[in-house]
Coordinates of C-alpha atoms in Angstrom, one line a residue:
M186 CA 154.4 11.3 -100.7
K187 CA 151.1 10.7 -98.4
L188 CA 148.0 10.9 -99.4
L189 CA 145.9 13.7 -98.4
P190 CA 143.3 12.5 -95.7
H191 CA 139.8 11.6 -96.2
L192 CA 137.5 14.3 -94.1
A193 CA 133.8 13.9 -93.3
V194 CA 132.5 16.9 -94.8
F195 CA 128.5 18.1 -94.7
F196 CA 126.9 19.8 -96.5
I197 CA 123.6 21.2 -96.0
L198 CA 121.0 21.6 -99.0
A199 CA 119.7 25.5 -99.4
T200 CA 117.0 25.6 -102.2
A201 CA 114.7 28.5 -100.6
H202 CA 117.3 31.0 -102.8
N203 CA 115.2 32.2 -106.2
A204 CA 117.2 31.4 -109.1
S205 CA 117.4 35.2 -109.8
S206 CA 118.9 36.0 -106.4
A207 CA 122.4 37.2 -106.0
H208 CA 123.1 34.2 -104.5
A209 CA 122.3 31.4 -107.1
P210 CA 124.3 29.7 -109.4
T211 CA 124.5 31.4 -112.9
G212 CA 123.7 29.5 -116.0
V213 CA 121.6 26.9 -114.8
R214 CA 118.2 26.4 -115.5
S215 CA 115.7 23.4 -115.5
V216 CA 113.3 22.7 -118.0
G217 CA 111.8 19.2 -116.8
L218 CA 109.8 16.6 -118.4
T219 CA 106.8 15.8 -116.2
K220 CA 105.1 12.2 -116.7
N221 CA 103.1 13.2 -119.9
G222 CA 106.8 14.4 -121.6
Q223 CA 105.3 17.8 -121.6
A224 CA 107.5 20.8 -121.0
A225 CA 108.0 21.0 -117.0
K226 CA 108.2 24.5 -115.8
P227 CA 111.9 26.3 -115.3
G228 CA 112.5 25.2 -111.6
K229 CA 112.7 28.1 -109.3
N230 CA 115.3 27.3 -106.9
A231 CA 119.1 27.0 -106.8
I232 CA 120.6 24.3 -105.6
R233 CA 122.9 25.3 -102.9
F234 CA 125.4 23.1 -100.4
E235 CA 126.8 24.6 -97.5
N236 CA 129.6 23.2 -95.4
T237 CA 128.3 22.3 -91.9
I238 CA 131.5 20.0 -90.4
R239 CA 132.6 23.0 -87.3
Q240 CA 129.4 22.8 -86.0
S241 CA 128.5 19.5 -86.5
S242 CA 130.9 18.1 -84.1
V243 CA 131.5 15.7 -86.3
R244 CA 136.0 14.9 -86.4
F245 CA 136.2 12.1 -88.3
V246 CA 139.1 11.2 -90.5
L247 CA 139.5 8.0 -92.4
N248 CA 142.7 6.6 -92.1
N249 CA 143.6 4.4 -94.7
S250 CA 147.5 3.9 -93.4
V251 CA 149.2 5.0 -97.0
S252 CA 152.0 2.7 -97.2
P253 CA 155.9 3.4 -99.5
Q254 CA 154.3 -0.3 -101.2
R255 CA 151.0 1.5 -102.1
Y256 CA 148.6 -1.1 -102.0
S257 CA 145.9 -1.2 -103.2
I258 CA 143.4 -1.7 -101.1
E259 CA 144.2 1.5 -99.8
T260 CA 142.5 3.5 -103.1
M261 CA 138.9 2.3 -101.3
L262 CA 138.0 3.7 -98.5
G263 CA 135.3 4.5 -98.0
G264 CA 131.8 3.8 -97.4
V265 CA 128.7 5.5 -95.9
A266 CA 124.8 4.9 -94.1
V267 CA 122.6 7.5 -93.5
F268 CA 120.3 5.6 -91.6
D269 CA 118.1 6.2 -88.1
Y270 CA 119.7 3.5 -85.9
N271 CA 118.0 4.1 -83.4
N272 CA 114.1 5.3 -84.6
D273 CA 113.6 8.7 -83.8
G274 CA 113.2 10.2 -86.6
L275 CA 116.7 11.6 -87.0
L276 CA 119.1 10.0 -90.0
D277 CA 122.4 9.2 -88.1
I278 CA 125.5 8.5 -89.8
F279 CA 128.0 5.5 -90.2
F280 CA 131.5 5.5 -91.3
T281 CA 133.7 2.8 -92.6
N282 CA 137.7 3.3 -91.6
G283 CA 141.0 1.2 -92.7
A284 CA 143.5 -0.4 -90.2
A285 CA 146.6 -0.6 -90.2
I286 CA 149.1 -2.5 -93.2
P287 CA 150.3 -4.5 -93.8
S288 CA 148.6 -6.0 -89.8
L289 CA 144.9 -5.0 -90.8
D290 CA 144.2 -4.4 -87.3
K291 CA 142.0 -1.5 -85.4
S292 CA 143.3 -1.2 -82.1
D293 CA 144.5 2.2 -82.8
A294 CA 141.2 4.6 -82.3
S295 CA 142.2 6.3 -85.7
Y296 CA 141.3 3.2 -87.3
S297 CA 137.8 3.0 -85.5
N298 CA 135.1 2.7 -88.1
R299 CA 132.2 5.6 -86.6
L300 CA 128.5 5.7 -85.8
Y301 CA 127.3 9.7 -85.1
R302 CA 123.5 10.0 -83.5
N303 CA 121.6 12.6 -84.8
N304 CA 121.3 15.4 -81.9
G305 CA 119.1 17.2 -84.3
D306 CA 119.5 20.4 -83.6
G307 CA 122.6 20.4 -86.6
T308 CA 125.5 18.2 -84.4
F309 CA 125.7 14.9 -83.6
T310 CA 127.8 12.8 -80.6
D311 CA 129.7 9.9 -82.0
V312 CA 128.4 6.9 -80.1
T313 CA 130.7 4.5 -81.7
A314 CA 131.7 2.9 -78.2
K315 CA 128.1 2.1 -77.0
A316 CA 127.5 1.0 -80.1
G317 CA 129.8 -1.7 -80.2
L318 CA 130.6 -0.2 -84.0
S319 CA 134.5 0.6 -83.7
G320 CA 134.9 -2.7 -86.4
T321 CA 137.6 -5.0 -87.0
G322 CA 139.6 -5.5 -90.0
Y323 CA 139.6 -2.6 -93.7
S324 CA 136.5 -1.7 -93.6
M325 CA 135.1 -0.3 -97.3
G326 CA 131.3 -0.4 -97.8
V327 CA 128.5 -0.8 -95.9
A328 CA 124.8 -1.7 -96.5
V329 CA 121.7 -0.9 -94.3
G330 CA 118.3 -3.0 -94.2
D331 CA 116.4 -4.6 -91.3
Y332 CA 117.0 -8.2 -92.2
D333 CA 115.3 -9.7 -89.4
N334 CA 111.9 -7.9 -89.6
D335 CA 112.2 -6.2 -86.1
G336 CA 111.7 -2.8 -86.6
W337 CA 115.4 -1.8 -86.8
E338 CA 117.8 -0.7 -89.1
D339 CA 120.8 -3.7 -89.6
L340 CA 124.6 -2.6 -90.7
Y341 CA 126.2 -5.0 -93.3
V342 CA 130.3 -3.6 -93.8
A343 CA 132.1 -5.1 -96.6
G344 CA 135.8 -5.6 -96.4
Y345 CA 139.2 -6.8 -97.6
D346 CA 140.2 -9.6 -95.1
R347 CA 136.2 -9.4 -93.7
N348 CA 132.8 -8.4 -93.3
H349 CA 130.7 -8.1 -91.1
L350 CA 126.8 -8.0 -90.2
Y351 CA 126.0 -6.0 -87.1
R352 CA 122.2 -6.5 -85.6
N353 CA 120.7 -3.7 -84.3
N354 CA 119.2 -4.8 -80.6
G355 CA 116.9 -1.7 -80.8
N356 CA 118.5 -0.5 -77.5
G357 CA 122.1 1.8 -79.6
T358 CA 123.7 -0.9 -79.2
F359 CA 124.3 -3.5 -82.4
T360 CA 125.5 -7.5 -82.0
D361 CA 128.0 -8.9 -84.6
V362 CA 126.2 -11.7 -85.5
T363 CA 128.4 -12.8 -88.8
T364 CA 129.2 -16.1 -87.4
K365 CA 126.1 -16.3 -86.6
A366 CA 124.3 -15.6 -89.8
G367 CA 127.4 -17.6 -92.1
V368 CA 127.7 -14.1 -94.5
S369 CA 131.7 -14.1 -93.3
G370 CA 132.1 -13.7 -97.4
I371 CA 133.5 -16.4 -97.7
S372 CA 133.0 -18.2 -100.7
H373 CA 134.5 -21.7 -101.1
G374 CA 137.1 -21.5 -98.7
V375 CA 138.5 -18.2 -99.9
K376 CA 137.9 -14.2 -98.5
P377 CA 137.4 -12.5 -101.9
W378 CA 138.1 -8.3 -101.3
A379 CA 134.6 -7.0 -101.3
V380 CA 133.8 -3.4 -101.7
A381 CA 130.0 -3.4 -101.9
A382 CA 127.1 -4.9 -101.0
G383 CA 123.3 -4.6 -101.6
W384 CA 120.0 -5.9 -99.6
F385 CA 117.1 -6.6 -101.2
D386 CA 114.0 -9.3 -101.5
Y387 CA 115.3 -11.6 -104.9
D388 CA 112.9 -14.3 -104.3
R389 CA 109.5 -12.0 -103.0
D390 CA 109.5 -14.2 -99.5
G391 CA 109.5 -10.7 -97.7
R392 CA 112.6 -11.1 -96.4
L393 CA 115.9 -9.2 -97.7
D394 CA 119.0 -11.2 -99.1
L395 CA 122.0 -10.0 -99.8
I396 CA 124.6 -9.8 -102.1
V397 CA 127.8 -9.0 -101.8
A398 CA 130.4 -7.3 -104.8
N399 CA 133.7 -8.2 -104.8
Y400 CA 136.7 -7.2 -106.7
L401 CA 140.0 -8.0 -107.5
D402 CA 141.9 -11.8 -106.1
Y403 CA 144.6 -10.2 -104.2
D404 CA 146.7 -10.9 -101.4
L405 CA 148.8 -8.2 -99.8
K406 CA 151.1 -10.7 -99.1
T407 CA 152.2 -11.6 -102.8
A408 CA 150.5 -8.2 -104.5
A409 CA 153.4 -6.5 -106.9
H410 CA 154.4 -2.8 -106.4
C411 CA 154.5 -0.6 -108.9
Q412 CA 155.8 2.6 -110.2
S413 CA 155.2 5.2 -112.3
E414 CA 157.4 7.9 -113.8
G415 CA 159.9 6.5 -111.1
H416 CA 157.3 7.6 -108.3
P417 CA 155.5 4.1 -106.1
A418 CA 152.0 4.4 -107.6
Y419 CA 149.1 2.4 -107.4
C420 CA 149.2 -1.2 -109.9
T421 CA 145.9 -1.2 -112.5
P422 CA 143.4 -3.6 -111.7
D423 CA 144.5 -5.5 -115.6
G424 CA 147.1 -7.0 -113.3
F425 CA 144.6 -9.3 -111.4
A426 CA 141.7 -11.9 -111.8
G427 CA 138.6 -10.8 -110.6
T428 CA 136.2 -12.8 -108.4
A429 CA 132.1 -13.8 -108.1
N430 CA 129.9 -12.1 -106.1
I431 CA 128.3 -13.7 -103.8
L432 CA 124.0 -13.8 -103.4
Y433 CA 123.5 -14.2 -99.7
H434 CA 119.4 -16.4 -99.3
N435 CA 117.6 -15.0 -96.4
N436 CA 116.7 -17.9 -94.0
G437 CA 113.9 -16.3 -91.9
D438 CA 115.8 -17.2 -88.5
G439 CA 118.4 -15.6 -88.4
T440 CA 120.6 -17.9 -90.7
F441 CA 121.8 -17.0 -94.1
T442 CA 122.1 -19.5 -97.7
D443 CA 124.7 -18.7 -99.9
V444 CA 123.3 -19.0 -102.8
S445 CA 125.4 -17.8 -105.2
D446 CA 126.1 -21.3 -107.2
T447 CA 122.4 -22.2 -107.3
S448 CA 121.4 -18.9 -108.5
R449 CA 124.3 -18.6 -111.4
I450 CA 125.4 -15.5 -109.3
S451 CA 128.8 -17.1 -108.9
R452 CA 128.8 -17.4 -112.7
Y453 CA 129.9 -13.9 -113.9
V454 CA 133.3 -13.4 -113.0
G455 CA 134.0 -9.4 -112.9
K456 CA 136.1 -6.8 -111.1
A457 CA 133.1 -5.6 -109.0
M458 CA 133.2 -1.8 -108.1
G459 CA 129.4 -1.1 -107.9
V460 CA 126.2 -2.6 -107.6
A461 CA 122.6 -1.3 -108.2
I462 CA 119.4 -2.9 -107.9
A463 CA 116.0 -2.2 -109.8
D464 CA 113.4 -4.0 -111.1
Y465 CA 113.9 -2.9 -115.1
D466 CA 112.3 -4.7 -116.9
G467 CA 108.9 -4.0 -114.4
D468 CA 108.7 -8.3 -114.4
G469 CA 108.1 -7.4 -110.1
Y470 CA 110.7 -8.8 -109.3
P471 CA 114.4 -6.7 -108.7
D472 CA 117.6 -7.3 -110.7
I473 CA 120.7 -6.1 -110.4
F474 CA 123.7 -3.7 -112.1
I475 CA 127.0 -4.4 -111.0
S476 CA 129.9 -1.6 -112.7
N477 CA 133.1 -3.7 -113.2
D478 CA 136.6 -1.4 -112.7
T479 CA 138.1 -2.4 -116.8
F480 CA 135.6 -5.2 -117.0
Q481 CA 132.5 -5.3 -118.8
N482 CA 129.2 -4.4 -116.5
F483 CA 127.0 -6.9 -115.7
L484 CA 123.0 -6.4 -115.2
L485 CA 121.3 -9.8 -114.0
H486 CA 118.0 -10.4 -114.5
N487 CA 116.0 -12.0 -112.2
N488 CA 114.2 -15.0 -113.8
G489 CA 111.6 -15.2 -111.0
D490 CA 112.9 -18.7 -110.0
S491 CA 115.9 -17.4 -107.8
T492 CA 117.9 -17.8 -111.0
F493 CA 119.4 -14.7 -112.5
T494 CA 121.3 -14.0 -116.0
D495 CA 123.7 -11.2 -117.5
V496 CA 122.1 -9.7 -120.5
A497 CA 124.4 -6.5 -120.0
L498 CA 125.2 -7.0 -123.6
E499 CA 122.6 -7.6 -125.1
A500 CA 120.4 -4.7 -123.5
G501 CA 123.6 -2.4 -123.8
A502 CA 124.7 -1.9 -121.0
A503 CA 127.7 -4.2 -120.6
F504 CA 130.1 -1.4 -122.4
T505 CA 129.7 2.2 -123.9
G506 CA 127.2 3.0 -126.6
S507 CA 131.1 2.4 -128.9
G508 CA 131.9 -0.9 -127.5
A509 CA 134.4 0.5 -124.9
L510 CA 134.8 -0.3 -121.3
V511 CA 135.5 1.9 -118.8
A512 CA 137.1 1.6 -115.0
G513 CA 133.2 1.8 -113.0
M514 CA 132.7 2.3 -109.8
G515 CA 130.0 3.5 -107.9
A516 CA 126.8 3.4 -109.5
D517 CA 122.6 3.7 -109.0
F518 CA 119.6 2.5 -110.8
R519 CA 116.9 5.3 -111.3
D520 CA 114.5 6.5 -113.4
L521 CA 115.7 10.2 -114.2
D522 CA 113.4 10.6 -116.6
N523 CA 110.2 10.0 -115.4
D524 CA 108.9 7.4 -117.5
G525 CA 108.2 4.9 -115.1
R526 CA 112.0 3.0 -115.9
P527 CA 114.3 3.2 -113.9
D528 CA 118.0 4.4 -115.4
I529 CA 121.5 3.7 -115.2
F530 CA 124.6 5.9 -113.9
H531 CA 127.9 5.0 -112.8
T532 CA 130.6 6.7 -112.3
A533 CA 134.6 6.2 -113.4
M534 CA 138.2 7.7 -114.3
F535 CA 139.6 10.1 -115.7
G536 CA 139.8 9.7 -119.3
N537 CA 136.7 7.2 -119.8
T538 CA 133.0 9.6 -119.0
F539 CA 131.1 8.3 -116.3
P540 CA 128.4 6.6 -118.8
L541 CA 124.9 6.9 -118.5
Y542 CA 122.1 4.4 -119.9
H543 CA 118.3 5.0 -120.2
N544 CA 116.0 2.3 -120.4
L545 CA 114.4 2.1 -123.6
G546 CA 111.7 -0.5 -122.1
G547 CA 111.7 -3.7 -123.7
G548 CA 114.7 -4.8 -122.1
A549 CA 116.6 -2.4 -124.0
F550 CA 119.3 0.3 -122.9
E551 CA 120.3 2.7 -124.7
D552 CA 124.1 5.0 -123.9
V553 CA 123.1 8.8 -123.6
T554 CA 126.2 10.1 -122.1
G555 CA 127.0 11.9 -125.0
S556 CA 123.5 13.7 -125.8
S557 CA 122.7 14.2 -122.5
G558 CA 126.1 16.8 -121.6
L559 CA 127.6 14.2 -119.6
A560 CA 130.8 13.2 -121.4
T561 CA 132.4 17.1 -121.9
A562 CA 131.8 17.1 -118.2
T563 CA 133.0 14.3 -116.9
K564 CA 135.4 13.7 -119.4
R565 CA 138.3 14.9 -117.0
L566 CA 136.8 14.2 -114.0
T567 CA 137.6 10.8 -111.8
A568 CA 134.9 9.7 -109.3
W569 CA 133.8 7.3 -107.1
G570 CA 130.5 7.1 -104.8
T571 CA 127.6 8.7 -106.6
G572 CA 124.0 8.7 -106.2
I573 CA 120.6 10.5 -107.9
Y574 CA 118.1 13.0 -105.4
D575 CA 116.2 15.9 -106.3
F576 CA 118.3 18.3 -105.4
D577 CA 115.6 21.2 -106.3
N578 CA 112.5 19.8 -105.5
D579 CA 111.5 19.8 -109.4
G580 CA 109.8 16.5 -109.8
L581 CA 113.6 16.0 -111.8
K582 CA 116.8 13.7 -110.7
D583 CA 119.6 15.3 -110.4
L584 CA 123.4 13.6 -110.4
F585 CA 126.2 13.7 -107.3
I586 CA 129.1 12.5 -107.4
A587 CA 132.2 12.4 -105.1
G588 CA 135.2 13.1 -106.8
G589 CA 139.0 12.4 -106.2
E590 CA 142.2 10.8 -107.7
I591 CA 143.4 7.3 -107.5
L592 CA 146.5 8.6 -107.5
D593 CA 147.6 10.3 -104.3
N594 CA 150.5 11.3 -105.7
S595 CA 149.0 12.2 -109.4
E596 CA 150.2 16.3 -109.7
Q597 CA 154.0 14.3 -109.8
I598 CA 152.7 10.9 -112.0
V599 CA 150.2 12.5 -114.3
H600 CA 150.5 15.9 -113.3
R601 CA 146.5 16.3 -112.4
P602 CA 145.8 17.9 -108.8
A603 CA 145.0 14.4 -106.5
A604 CA 142.0 16.5 -104.2
L605 CA 138.4 16.7 -106.8
P606 CA 135.7 18.2 -106.1
D607 CA 132.5 16.3 -104.8
M608 CA 129.5 17.5 -107.7
V609 CA 125.9 18.4 -108.6
F610 CA 124.4 17.9 -112.4
R611 CA 121.8 19.3 -112.5
N612 CA 118.6 17.6 -114.2
L613 CA 117.7 19.6 -117.4
G614 CA 114.4 17.6 -118.4
G615 CA 115.3 15.8 -121.3
L616 CA 118.0 13.2 -120.0
R617 CA 120.0 16.2 -120.0
F618 CA 122.0 17.7 -117.3
S619 CA 124.5 20.3 -116.3
A620 CA 127.5 20.7 -113.6
V621 CA 126.2 22.6 -110.6
P622 CA 129.1 25.7 -110.1
T623 CA 131.8 24.8 -107.4
G624 CA 132.8 27.1 -104.4
G625 CA 130.6 30.5 -104.6
G626 CA 127.1 28.8 -105.3
G627 CA 127.3 25.1 -105.7
I628 CA 129.0 22.9 -103.5
R629 CA 131.6 24.4 -101.1
R630 CA 134.3 22.8 -100.0
S631 CA 137.0 24.4 -97.3
I632 CA 138.2 21.2 -97.1
E633 CA 140.7 18.6 -99.5
A634 CA 140.4 15.6 -99.7
L635 CA 140.1 12.5 -101.6
P636 CA 136.6 10.9 -100.9
S637 CA 135.5 7.4 -102.4
G638 CA 131.7 6.4 -101.2
I639 CA 128.3 8.4 -100.4

């Protein structure tokens, strides 16, 4: 069974329609809370998206090189970054892409990473070749940050066989400075499988440091080939050991130092799929949340002395409220109830539900997945990337998830469709959420795909 192609799908957010109009989704009402806990006025705007991919001139199709062996890396693409690479005030788009398997070669143009420049009129131009961002290796996550403080956003691309740091030259081109900078992702002589990364200034010295989230100890040469119901299938992560994450300290001269051991980051070995950063306890130092796949989550508290301690268990964010493990995937770490404290949301797979942890203050979190309405809404979904944004400008942040089954042949094996819709859950206030209808009013999908990152 061939994996359905991952196609770029663009949605323009339209909030100009009153909720009472014929074009608005029904059954969605905003009853948010203001910062002082008072009920906010019901939102006037419906959350509606329009697919504009055809007129955008974006023609990206992700190629994950599906093999008869069903190597696990095939399921993990692809990352997306939206950023203003040329400082013209318009957001551009970068996509990561796969490579041929088992060679992991990108020489075929169908495997190229892609950068699209925003023309300012709803269309985009492919500037990948000029920018020097075609890439090498099997690319996955991407993180954007100005690591050298020159005013131009740089790119870090995480992947299975190699990671890359691309310095923005400020003239529309990028230079691969991975080796010079010392951020190849190789740790103790081994290149772990990196899925995601994030820039943040953990020691508050004014320079962005880098956290790299690593997944499984996985080798294409020795990886087992799995079957289910007589069909080839991707193996579960249970049969593989996890790997340590990496923390790079920015030295301020274009180089980085691997401080994973001295910072204690490497002590916490999991199966990372998502990373999100926020100062959850208000001490002025950014902390790290890592969602792990079928392994307890990490909440890495920044001790303020360049070390971190995992406090997820005592904080109440390591497991679900019932003590269960889930297949943690994408994560975000933002304030959902306007109380000034960042909450944690992450996606998972079918049967898990997608956990929402409410920040109670004092270093404690409460699993409110059930009371929020997300347990019922997500129990029969699988999703990868996620983002927390206020889509309807009502002052309450909503949830976006990128849906898609893990198995490309899931209809044969588990009797469920492989292509799942992307979804938005509207914040109703009081940490309650409602799914925005897909199709006629919410996110309209005219192409079936299996998305991963956002």
